[in-house]
Amino acid sequence: MKNIKMFIGMLILSFLGSACNQNEFFELQNPPQAPWQTLADLEKAPIGAYYGLSGNGGFQTIFGCGRFIGELYADGVTLAPQSEGFSVNGDAEDMYTRATAGTEIQLYNNSMFNSGYFAIGFANGALDFINAANDNPFPNQPGSMPEVARIKGELYFVRAYAYYWIARAYLPVYPNDEKRVPWRINQATNFEESIKSELASSNDIYQQIIDDLAKAKQLLPERFDKAKHNPSYEDGRANKFAAAALRAKVLFHMGMHDEALTELSFVIDQNGGDYDLSEDPIQAWNKTGVARGKEVIWYYTLWAGDGLGGTSNWKHPRRFEWYSAGNQDSQNPANNGGRFVPLSTSMLQTVGWMDYNKAETAEATMDKRYNQIFLRLEAPLNFSSRLPGEEPRSQFQPTEPYVWGHKYYRSGVARSTNLPILRLADIYLLRATINALKGSVAAARSDLNIVRNRAGIGDYVGADADLLNAIEVERMKEMALEGDRLYYLQGLKKNIPNGDRGAGTVPYNSNFYSEVPQYETTINQGYIVASGN
């Protein structure tokens, strides 16, 4: 852990400069050397970039917070009642009530803005270094160029992933040309550049993301090969299929369906058997170390927090406990004091897991997902003597049953569960959606049925006219509490249902984003230039 902290410090000093020294720092006769003098040194660059995504502390990760915001604005969750002393996070409540227009959502700042640009900074510095050397920074190390190419691909991938969430958190839905966020695609080389950046719009950022991911897909290998790759590459790092999967999701959001379909089919049909839906749903969520479920295309490994093979676990992302039946230290729901976002009654009834008397349905009991990665708890009949199957926390006193997510923290060992980020079920359902929109009914049904049969509920037997809605319902079940719902509907330009808030919908392009942090708009001179002041 000390090594990674020292490495981060070197990068910050080498590339960001010091406000105290200002221009004098950049005018040194013998400025610091780049920290990558060998291929082994350069291997630390993508590790640092991935590390940046996970932020400075367990709460401050893109992974947890990003999923949270993707649910709160949509219709798949609700706010559970809290007893005295247990209140909902204020930002979370504002997002759920959709009262965030024109406001700075503090919850985003460390987890999304700081972590995102931290990762982007790491990636930019190393990319500039590699590009300046014409992709051959170590000519005296024969055979290094393939590994440099792989590292370069990872850096493009991480930069794209960071911008993917910055765009979601701080920008209007695509397409939109309002320039709002800092656009950093190179490392600052002097003090003036370090305090002033161009600003970018949704149009700019989404194009940058798909360009970066195209490069990443070209450069990355299909899978880890211990005969070719650094051993650290085996552990939760992106490959060609991860780049294609993420690119497909972004292209879908942009409405570029033909291009997305190409990437989706590449992932599904050309992965060489590395990914399939042959395992039960829980198998994606109960792994630790270098293990992964067969459907998991990319995951964040939580067992080695510094990414260098250590045993530290302090980088274990949190926030998931806000909507998880278990928390980071235990699978026991009684220990989770932070829960306040269960699945909405609206969602449960829409997908057929709850009837209008709020009873569990036969369809729910047949579905492996419902049984393996969700947990229904009944309202206690007697608050002082709770029975098995009832809500166990004395401080939480619901008067009706709730269904909690039970995907997270499932390895059985405290603070050690890997986090699936890109999954094959998502990719199948996206391809099914696009094919249904294009009128390719047989192909859409086939992909939908692969997901349904993995869940144990059999083929879809409804009418073709209802196929698109059936795919959407299946996606609600499959992707619940993974931050998907809002962005899927926005990709289809469908208005967002109110869910448990009441009848009706709100426009898909409503203000579902935060103002940029005030500290950034105050310090970054690019905002002053943009405002004309």
Tab-separated table of N, CA and C in Angstrom, residues 35 81 125 157 221 345 444 530:
chain	number	residue	atom	x	y	z
A	35	PRO	N	8.011	8.916	-14.458
A	35	PRO	CA	8.226	7.814	-13.512
A	35	PRO	C	8.313	6.452	-14.170
A	81	PRO	N	-39.376	3.718	4.743
A	81	PRO	CA	-39.532	4.555	5.940
A	81	PRO	C	-38.450	4.259	6.967
A	125	GLY	N	-1.415	11.209	-18.502
A	125	GLY	CA	0.032	11.316	-18.355
A	125	GLY	C	0.759	10.180	-19.046
A	157	PHE	N	-9.187	2.713	-22.161
A	157	PHE	CA	-10.401	2.158	-21.576
A	157	PHE	C	-10.759	2.871	-20.280
A	221	PRO	N	-5.714	-7.233	-25.771
A	221	PRO	CA	-5.842	-8.649	-26.117
A	221	PRO	C	-7.236	-9.165	-25.764
A	345	THR	N	-42.584	-0.917	-5.267
A	345	THR	CA	-43.774	-1.737	-5.500
A	345	THR	C	-44.152	-1.696	-6.970
A	444	ALA	N	-34.343	-11.297	-31.831
A	444	ALA	CA	-34.655	-10.683	-30.543
A	444	ALA	C	-35.217	-11.709	-29.578
A	530	ALA	N	-15.245	30.769	-20.507
A	530	ALA	CA	-16.505	30.353	-21.128
A	530	ALA	C	-17.642	31.321	-20.817
